Amino acid sequence: MIADLTRLLPDLLAAERARFTAEHPRSVAMAKAAGAHWRGGAPMHWMNDWASPSPIFAVQGVGAQITDVDGKLYDDFCLGDTPSMFGHGDPSVAAAVADQIKRGAGFMLPTPSAAIVGKLLSERFGLPLWQAATTASDANRAAIRWARAVTGRPVILVFDGCYHGMVDDAFVVLKDGAPVMKPGLLGQVQDLTTTTRVVPFNDLAALEAALAPGDVAAVLAEPVMTNCGMILPEPGFLEALRRLTREAGTLLVIDETHTISTGPGGYTRAHGLEPDVFVLGKAVAGGVPAAVWGVTAELSARMDAAQQRIGPGQSGIGTTLSGNALAMAAMRAMLSEVMTETAYGKMLAGAERLVAGLNAVIAARKPPWSVVHVGARVELVFADPPPKNAAQMRKVLDHEAVEALHLWLMNRGVLIAPFHNMMLVSPVTEDAAIDRLVAAVDGFAAAMGEME
């Protein structure tokens, strides 16, 4: 077993940081120059959340690889944290976007592609009626607002450790068993714990008790938790979630922004879930900012009734960029030509190869690690067995070890998502790239073992 490495990890990190800086002079220089105009040296603060001393400046992505300004090539298992899940620069999407941009990016009017996209969404995911948003955050916010409007209830229920984009209502966690606002929720002046209830994932007793007062408008949930380390549902949990929400008159919103890796119809279709609202962002437009959310016919009728009470154009839900022509063209290409059964078959086979390789490393090196995966998304967890809720995950999440693994991989030409140890396989990810990732993880495990 790997011993307590708190004394020795700083030396490994220092060596890997020095190596990165020496091998990435142009990225380091660009980050310094960008710092004069961008806060933190990047257009978005998450671009600084990688383990490297400064961000890698990307030049292009082709398939499942990225090239940076220093000419280094990376096997990309982050894939934009899902938007590029089917590979960078897909020809079908590129052609559709190029054609549409010449004819206009947005008109605040539907296009012929919109009619086709709506039909494709309904056929694929099973919900009959849809709306567009610009991000999954926007879609989740819309779902929450409508849930409160149609039920007349104030409370939203989420699971501890969840992440549903930049949705304030979801930034409530459990600390020592009590709900508190997440420390990262800067600038929020309202006490969200009065309108957001939070319970542990996989805890049916807590869920039932939280629904009992009859004031919960909706449960907002991923079918598999993916942002505090991957946490799978216990057998029967999701079925019970659906039953309990129906009994309580509570809507169920399933956010499949990450779990769309499960299959062509997401986790919902693969496992027969029956949400009232289905949310999908990121990958649906191949990297063009877009999201969609679908509703049942019954919920749509209730939404119509709520709209009639206030009159047209007064909901304050949605933006003028939502459903723009460029996004619709990209979604049409993705849904009809890219997100195919064949593509998913390749992704799932690649993920199985990755899982087998990582398990082989664990078997050979004997670290107290485990592997969890859903579809094409794979997580290396620094615990065995893997945690069943966020509280358990927080206890085993070694931030310094995670940082060390990420930087180790980057220095060996492999990128994984900068948040915990999440990896994503695309249909164009080559077996050789998977093998290189496994070999790099093996090297890291060996280095950690040598520190014992």
Coordinates of C-alpha atoms in Angstrom, one line a residue:
M1 CA 0.0 0.0 0.0
I2 CA 1.2 3.6 -0.7
A3 CA 2.2 5.2 2.6
D4 CA 1.6 8.8 3.8
L5 CA 3.4 10.8 1.1
T6 CA 2.8 14.3 2.4
R7 CA 6.5 14.9 3.0
L8 CA 7.7 13.6 -0.3
L9 CA 5.0 14.8 -2.8
P10 CA 6.3 18.4 -2.7
D11 CA 9.6 17.3 -4.1
L12 CA 7.9 15.4 -7.0
L13 CA 5.7 18.4 -7.7
A14 CA 8.7 20.8 -7.7
A15 CA 10.5 18.6 -10.2
E16 CA 7.5 18.3 -12.5
R17 CA 6.8 22.0 -12.3
A18 CA 10.4 22.7 -13.3
R19 CA 10.2 20.3 -16.2
F20 CA 7.0 21.9 -17.4
T21 CA 8.4 25.4 -17.3
A22 CA 11.6 24.3 -19.2
E23 CA 9.6 22.5 -21.9
H24 CA 6.9 25.2 -22.4
P25 CA 8.7 28.5 -22.8
R26 CA 6.2 30.0 -25.3
S27 CA 3.1 29.1 -23.2
V28 CA 4.8 30.5 -20.1
A29 CA 5.7 33.7 -22.0
M30 CA 2.1 34.0 -23.4
A31 CA 0.6 33.6 -20.0
K32 CA 2.8 36.3 -18.6
A33 CA 1.9 38.7 -21.5
A34 CA -1.8 37.8 -21.3
G35 CA -1.8 38.7 -17.6
A36 CA -1.5 42.3 -18.5
H37 CA -5.0 42.2 -20.0
W38 CA -6.8 39.1 -18.8
R39 CA -7.4 38.5 -15.1
G40 CA -5.1 35.6 -14.1
G41 CA -3.7 35.5 -17.6
A42 CA -6.6 33.7 -19.3
P43 CA -10.0 34.6 -20.7
M44 CA -11.8 32.4 -18.1
H45 CA -10.5 31.5 -14.7
W46 CA -11.1 27.8 -15.1
M47 CA -8.3 27.9 -17.8
N48 CA -6.0 28.4 -14.8
D49 CA -7.3 25.4 -12.9
W50 CA -4.9 22.9 -14.5
A51 CA -2.0 21.5 -12.5
S52 CA 0.6 23.2 -14.7
P53 CA 2.4 26.3 -13.4
S54 CA 0.9 28.3 -16.2
P55 CA -1.8 27.4 -18.8
I56 CA -1.0 25.5 -21.9
F57 CA -1.8 27.7 -24.9
A58 CA -3.5 25.5 -27.5
V59 CA -3.0 26.0 -31.3
Q60 CA -5.3 23.4 -32.6
G61 CA -7.2 20.2 -31.9
V62 CA -7.5 17.4 -34.4
G63 CA -9.4 14.3 -33.5
A64 CA -8.4 13.4 -30.0
Q65 CA -5.2 15.3 -29.9
I66 CA -4.1 18.9 -29.2
T67 CA -1.0 20.8 -30.3
D68 CA 0.3 23.7 -28.2
V69 CA 2.3 26.8 -29.1
D70 CA 5.5 25.0 -28.1
G71 CA 4.8 22.4 -30.7
K72 CA 4.0 19.7 -28.2
L73 CA 1.3 17.1 -29.0
Y74 CA -1.1 15.8 -26.4
D75 CA -3.4 12.9 -26.3
D76 CA -6.6 14.6 -25.1
F77 CA -8.8 12.8 -22.6
C78 CA -10.3 16.1 -21.4
L79 CA -11.9 17.0 -24.7
G80 CA -12.9 20.4 -23.4
D81 CA -14.6 18.8 -20.4
T82 CA -17.2 17.3 -22.8
P83 CA -17.9 19.8 -25.6
S84 CA -15.4 18.0 -27.8
M85 CA -16.5 14.5 -26.7
F86 CA -16.7 13.3 -30.3
G87 CA -13.4 14.8 -31.3
H88 CA -12.0 18.1 -32.3
G89 CA -12.7 19.6 -35.7
D90 CA -15.3 17.1 -36.8
P91 CA -15.8 17.6 -40.5
S92 CA -19.6 17.4 -40.4
V93 CA -19.9 20.1 -37.7
A94 CA -17.2 22.2 -39.4
A95 CA -19.0 22.2 -42.7
A96 CA -22.4 22.9 -41.1
V97 CA -21.0 25.8 -39.1
A98 CA -19.0 27.3 -42.0
D99 CA -22.1 27.2 -44.2
Q100 CA -24.4 28.8 -41.6
I101 CA -22.0 31.5 -40.6
K102 CA -21.9 32.8 -44.2
R103 CA -25.7 33.1 -44.1
G104 CA -25.9 34.6 -40.7
A105 CA -25.3 33.4 -37.1
G106 CA -28.6 34.4 -35.5
F107 CA -31.9 36.1 -36.4
M108 CA -34.1 35.6 -33.2
L109 CA -36.2 33.5 -35.6
P110 CA -36.3 29.8 -36.1
T111 CA -34.5 28.2 -39.1
P112 CA -35.3 25.0 -41.1
S113 CA -32.6 23.3 -39.1
A114 CA -34.6 24.0 -35.9
A115 CA -37.5 22.0 -37.0
I116 CA -35.3 19.0 -37.8
V117 CA -33.3 19.4 -34.5
G118 CA -36.5 19.3 -32.5
K119 CA -37.6 16.1 -34.1
L120 CA -34.2 14.5 -33.7
L121 CA -34.2 15.4 -30.0
S122 CA -37.6 14.0 -29.4
E123 CA -36.8 10.7 -31.2
R124 CA -33.5 10.3 -29.4
F125 CA -34.4 11.2 -25.8
G126 CA -38.1 10.5 -25.7
L127 CA -39.4 13.8 -24.4
P128 CA -41.8 15.4 -26.9
L129 CA -41.2 19.1 -26.4
W130 CA -38.0 21.1 -26.3
Q131 CA -36.4 24.5 -25.7
A132 CA -32.9 25.8 -26.5
A133 CA -30.4 27.5 -24.2
T134 CA -26.9 28.7 -24.6
T135 CA -25.4 26.6 -21.8
A136 CA -26.5 23.9 -19.5
S137 CA -26.4 26.4 -16.7
D138 CA -29.0 28.4 -18.5
A139 CA -31.1 25.3 -19.2
N140 CA -31.0 24.3 -15.5
R141 CA -31.9 27.8 -14.4
A142 CA -34.9 27.7 -16.8
A143 CA -36.0 24.3 -15.5
I144 CA -35.8 25.6 -11.9
R145 CA -37.8 28.7 -12.6
W146 CA -40.5 26.8 -14.5
A147 CA -40.7 24.1 -11.8
R148 CA -41.4 26.8 -9.2
A149 CA -43.9 28.5 -11.4
V150 CA -46.0 25.4 -12.2
T151 CA -45.9 23.9 -8.7
G152 CA -46.1 27.0 -6.6
R153 CA -43.5 25.6 -4.4
P154 CA -40.3 27.4 -3.4
V155 CA -37.7 24.7 -2.7
I156 CA -35.3 22.9 -5.0
L157 CA -33.6 19.7 -3.8
V158 CA -30.0 18.8 -4.9
F159 CA -27.5 16.2 -3.9
D160 CA -24.5 17.0 -1.8
G161 CA -21.4 17.5 -4.0
C162 CA -23.5 18.1 -7.2
Y163 CA -22.6 20.5 -9.9
H164 CA -25.1 21.9 -12.4
G165 CA -23.1 24.7 -13.9
M166 CA -23.3 28.3 -12.7
V167 CA -26.7 27.8 -11.0
D168 CA -26.8 29.6 -7.6
D169 CA -29.5 27.3 -6.3
A170 CA -27.2 24.3 -6.6
F171 CA -24.3 25.8 -4.6
V172 CA -25.5 24.3 -1.3
V173 CA -23.6 21.5 0.4
L174 CA -23.6 19.5 3.6
K175 CA -21.0 20.4 6.2
D176 CA -21.0 18.1 9.3
G177 CA -24.5 17.1 8.2
A178 CA -25.9 20.6 8.0
P179 CA -26.7 22.6 4.8
V180 CA -24.4 25.5 4.1
M181 CA -23.7 27.6 1.1
K182 CA -20.7 26.5 -0.9
P183 CA -17.7 28.8 0.0
G184 CA -17.0 29.3 -3.7
L185 CA -20.4 31.1 -4.2
L186 CA -18.9 34.6 -4.3
G187 CA -21.2 37.6 -4.0
Q188 CA -24.4 35.8 -3.1
V189 CA -26.3 37.9 -0.6
Q190 CA -29.4 35.6 -0.2
D191 CA -29.3 32.6 2.2
L192 CA -29.9 29.9 -0.4
T193 CA -30.3 27.2 2.3
T194 CA -33.9 28.6 2.8
T195 CA -34.9 27.6 -0.7
T196 CA -32.4 24.8 -1.5
R197 CA -32.5 21.5 0.4
V198 CA -29.5 19.1 0.1
V199 CA -29.2 15.4 0.9
P200 CA -26.5 12.8 0.4
F201 CA -26.5 10.9 -2.9
N202 CA -27.7 7.3 -2.5
D203 CA -29.5 8.1 0.8
L204 CA -33.1 7.2 0.3
A205 CA -34.1 7.9 3.9
A206 CA -32.7 11.4 3.7
L207 CA -34.4 11.9 0.3
E208 CA -37.8 10.8 1.6
A209 CA -37.5 13.0 4.7
A210 CA -36.5 16.0 2.6
L211 CA -39.6 15.6 0.3
A212 CA -42.0 15.0 3.1
P213 CA -42.9 18.6 3.8
G214 CA -44.5 18.9 0.4
D215 CA -42.7 22.2 -0.6
V216 CA -40.1 20.8 -3.0
A217 CA -40.7 22.0 -6.6
A218 CA -38.1 19.8 -8.2
V219 CA -35.2 17.6 -7.6
L220 CA -32.2 18.5 -9.8
A221 CA -29.9 15.6 -10.3
E222 CA -27.3 13.9 -12.4
P223 CA -28.0 10.2 -12.7
V224 CA -24.3 9.6 -11.8
M225 CA -22.5 12.2 -9.8
T226 CA -19.5 13.4 -11.8
N227 CA -18.1 16.5 -10.3
C228 CA -16.9 15.5 -6.8
G229 CA -15.3 12.4 -8.1
M230 CA -17.5 9.9 -9.9
I231 CA -20.2 8.4 -7.7
L232 CA -22.5 5.7 -9.1
P233 CA -26.1 5.2 -8.0
E234 CA -26.7 2.2 -5.7
P235 CA -29.0 -0.4 -7.3
G236 CA -32.6 0.8 -7.1
F237 CA -31.7 4.4 -6.0
L238 CA -32.8 6.1 -9.2
E239 CA -36.0 4.1 -9.5
A240 CA -36.8 5.0 -5.9
L241 CA -36.0 8.7 -6.7
R242 CA -38.6 8.7 -9.4
R243 CA -41.2 7.0 -7.3
L244 CA -40.7 9.3 -4.3
T245 CA -40.8 12.5 -6.4
R246 CA -44.0 11.4 -8.0
E247 CA -45.6 10.6 -4.7
A248 CA -44.5 14.0 -3.4
G249 CA -45.8 15.9 -6.4
T250 CA -42.2 17.0 -7.2
L251 CA -40.7 17.3 -10.6
L252 CA -37.6 15.4 -11.5
V253 CA -35.0 17.2 -13.6
I254 CA -32.2 15.0 -14.9
D255 CA -29.0 16.8 -16.0
E256 CA -27.2 14.7 -18.6
T257 CA -24.5 17.2 -19.5
H258 CA -21.8 14.7 -18.5
T259 CA -23.6 11.4 -18.5
I260 CA -24.5 11.7 -22.2
S261 CA -21.3 9.6 -22.4
T262 CA -23.5 6.6 -21.5
G263 CA -25.0 6.1 -25.0
P264 CA -26.9 7.8 -27.8
G265 CA -29.9 8.5 -25.6
G266 CA -27.8 9.2 -22.5
Y267 CA -28.2 7.5 -19.2
T268 CA -31.9 8.2 -19.3
R269 CA -32.6 6.1 -22.3
A270 CA -30.0 3.4 -21.4
H271 CA -31.6 2.8 -17.9
G272 CA -35.3 3.7 -18.6
L273 CA -35.4 6.8 -16.4
E274 CA -38.5 8.9 -16.7
P275 CA -37.6 12.6 -15.9
D276 CA -40.1 15.5 -16.2
V277 CA -37.2 17.6 -17.6
F278 CA -34.1 16.4 -19.4
V279 CA -31.1 18.8 -19.7
L280 CA -28.2 18.5 -22.1
G281 CA -25.4 20.9 -22.8
K282 CA -21.8 21.0 -24.0
A283 CA -21.5 18.1 -26.4
V284 CA -24.8 18.6 -28.2
A285 CA -23.4 21.2 -30.6
G286 CA -19.9 19.9 -30.9
G287 CA -18.3 22.8 -29.0
V288 CA -20.5 25.6 -30.3
P289 CA -22.1 27.1 -27.1
A290 CA -25.6 25.5 -26.9
A291 CA -27.8 23.5 -24.7
V292 CA -31.3 22.0 -24.8
W293 CA -33.9 21.0 -22.3
G294 CA -36.9 18.8 -23.0
V295 CA -40.2 18.3 -21.1
T296 CA -43.1 15.9 -20.9
A297 CA -46.4 16.9 -22.6
E298 CA -48.0 17.1 -19.1
L299 CA -45.4 19.5 -17.9
S300 CA -45.6 21.6 -21.1
A301 CA -49.4 22.0 -20.5
R302 CA -48.7 23.2 -17.0
M303 CA -46.1 25.7 -18.3
D304 CA -48.6 27.0 -20.8
A305 CA -51.1 27.6 -18.0
A306 CA -48.5 29.4 -15.9
Q307 CA -47.6 31.6 -18.9
Q308 CA -51.2 32.5 -19.5
R309 CA -51.5 33.8 -16.0
I310 CA -48.9 36.4 -16.6
G311 CA -49.2 37.1 -20.3
P312 CA -46.7 36.7 -23.1
G313 CA -43.1 37.8 -23.0
Q314 CA -42.9 38.2 -19.3
S315 CA -41.2 35.1 -18.0
G316 CA -37.7 36.5 -18.0
I317 CA -36.4 33.1 -19.0
G318 CA -34.0 32.7 -21.9
T319 CA -31.6 34.9 -23.8
T320 CA -31.5 36.2 -27.4
L321 CA -28.6 34.0 -28.2
S322 CA -30.6 30.9 -27.2
G323 CA -31.5 28.7 -30.2
N324 CA -29.5 30.8 -32.7
A325 CA -29.0 29.7 -36.2
L326 CA -25.3 28.7 -35.8
A327 CA -26.1 26.5 -32.8
M328 CA -29.0 24.8 -34.6
A329 CA -26.8 24.0 -37.6
A330 CA -24.2 22.5 -35.3
M331 CA -26.8 20.5 -33.4
R332 CA -28.3 19.2 -36.5
A333 CA -24.9 17.9 -37.7
M334 CA -24.2 16.4 -34.3
L335 CA -27.5 14.6 -33.8
S336 CA -27.8 13.3 -37.4
E337 CA -24.1 12.6 -38.4
V338 CA -21.8 12.5 -35.3
M339 CA -23.6 11.2 -32.2
T340 CA -24.3 7.8 -33.8
E341 CA -24.6 4.3 -32.6
T342 CA -21.3 3.5 -34.3
A343 CA -19.5 6.4 -32.7
Y344 CA -20.7 5.3 -29.2
G345 CA -19.7 1.8 -29.9
K346 CA -16.1 3.0 -30.5
M347 CA -16.2 5.2 -27.4
L348 CA -17.5 2.5 -25.1
A349 CA -14.9 0.0 -26.4
G350 CA -12.2 2.5 -25.8
A351 CA -13.4 3.2 -22.3
E352 CA -13.4 -0.6 -21.5
R353 CA -9.8 -0.8 -22.8
L354 CA -8.9 2.2 -20.5
V355 CA -10.7 0.7 -17.5
A356 CA -9.0 -2.7 -18.0
G357 CA -5.6 -1.0 -18.3
L358 CA -6.0 1.1 -15.2
N359 CA -7.2 -1.9 -13.2
A360 CA -4.1 -3.8 -14.4
V361 CA -1.9 -1.0 -13.0
I362 CA -3.8 -1.2 -9.7
A363 CA -3.4 -5.0 -9.6
A364 CA 0.3 -4.8 -10.3
R365 CA 1.3 -1.8 -8.2
K366 CA -1.1 -2.3 -5.3
P367 CA -2.1 1.3 -4.6
P368 CA -5.4 1.8 -2.7
W369 CA -7.1 3.1 -5.8
S370 CA -10.2 2.1 -7.8
V371 CA -11.7 2.8 -11.2
V372 CA -15.3 4.0 -11.8
H373 CA -16.9 4.7 -15.1
V374 CA -20.1 5.5 -16.9
G375 CA -20.1 4.9 -20.6
A376 CA -17.1 6.6 -22.1
R377 CA -16.3 8.6 -18.9
V378 CA -13.7 7.0 -16.6
E379 CA -12.6 8.1 -13.1
L380 CA -9.4 7.0 -11.3
V381 CA -10.3 7.3 -7.6
F382 CA -7.6 7.4 -4.9
A383 CA -9.6 5.2 -2.7
D384 CA -10.7 1.6 -2.5
P385 CA -13.6 0.9 -2.5
P386 CA -14.9 4.0 -4.3
P387 CA -17.0 6.4 -2.1
K388 CA -20.8 6.3 -2.3
N389 CA -21.5 9.9 -1.5
A390 CA -19.7 13.3 -1.4
A391 CA -18.9 13.2 2.3
Q392 CA -17.0 10.0 1.8
M393 CA -15.3 11.3 -1.3
R394 CA -14.1 14.5 0.5
K395 CA -12.3 12.4 3.1
V396 CA -10.2 10.6 0.5
L397 CA -9.7 13.4 -2.0
D398 CA -5.9 14.1 -1.8
H399 CA -5.6 17.4 -3.7
E400 CA -1.8 17.3 -3.7
A401 CA -1.8 13.8 -5.1
V402 CA -4.3 14.7 -7.7
E403 CA -2.2 17.7 -8.8
A404 CA 0.9 15.6 -9.0
L405 CA -0.8 13.0 -11.2
H406 CA -2.2 15.7 -13.5
L407 CA 1.1 17.4 -13.9
W408 CA 2.9 14.1 -14.4
L409 CA 0.5 13.2 -17.2
M410 CA 0.8 16.6 -18.9
N411 CA 4.6 16.4 -18.9
R412 CA 4.2 13.0 -20.7
G413 CA 1.9 14.3 -23.3
V414 CA -1.5 13.4 -21.8
L415 CA -4.3 15.7 -20.8
I416 CA -7.2 14.7 -18.5
A417 CA -9.9 17.0 -17.2
P418 CA -8.4 19.3 -14.6
F419 CA -11.0 18.5 -12.0
H420 CA -10.2 15.3 -10.0
N421 CA -9.2 12.4 -12.2
M422 CA -11.8 12.3 -14.9
M423 CA -11.0 10.9 -18.4
L424 CA -13.2 10.9 -21.5
V425 CA -12.8 8.6 -24.5
S426 CA -13.9 9.8 -27.9
P427 CA -14.8 7.7 -31.0
V428 CA -11.5 8.9 -32.6
T429 CA -9.3 8.1 -29.6
E430 CA -6.8 5.6 -30.8
D431 CA -5.9 2.4 -28.8
A432 CA -2.3 3.6 -28.8
A433 CA -3.3 6.8 -27.0
I434 CA -5.2 4.8 -24.4
D435 CA -2.1 2.6 -23.9
R436 CA 0.1 5.8 -23.5
L437 CA -2.3 7.1 -20.8
V438 CA -2.2 3.8 -19.0
A439 CA 1.6 3.7 -19.2
A440 CA 1.8 7.2 -17.8
V441 CA -0.4 6.3 -14.9
D442 CA 1.7 3.2 -14.3
G443 CA 4.8 5.4 -14.2
F444 CA 3.1 7.7 -11.7
A445 CA 2.1 4.7 -9.5
A446 CA 5.6 3.4 -9.7
A447 CA 7.0 6.8 -8.6
M448 CA 4.6 6.9 -5.7
G449 CA 5.5 3.4 -4.7
E450 CA 9.2 4.4 -4.6
M451 CA 8.3 7.1 -2.1
E452 CA 7.1 4.6 0.5

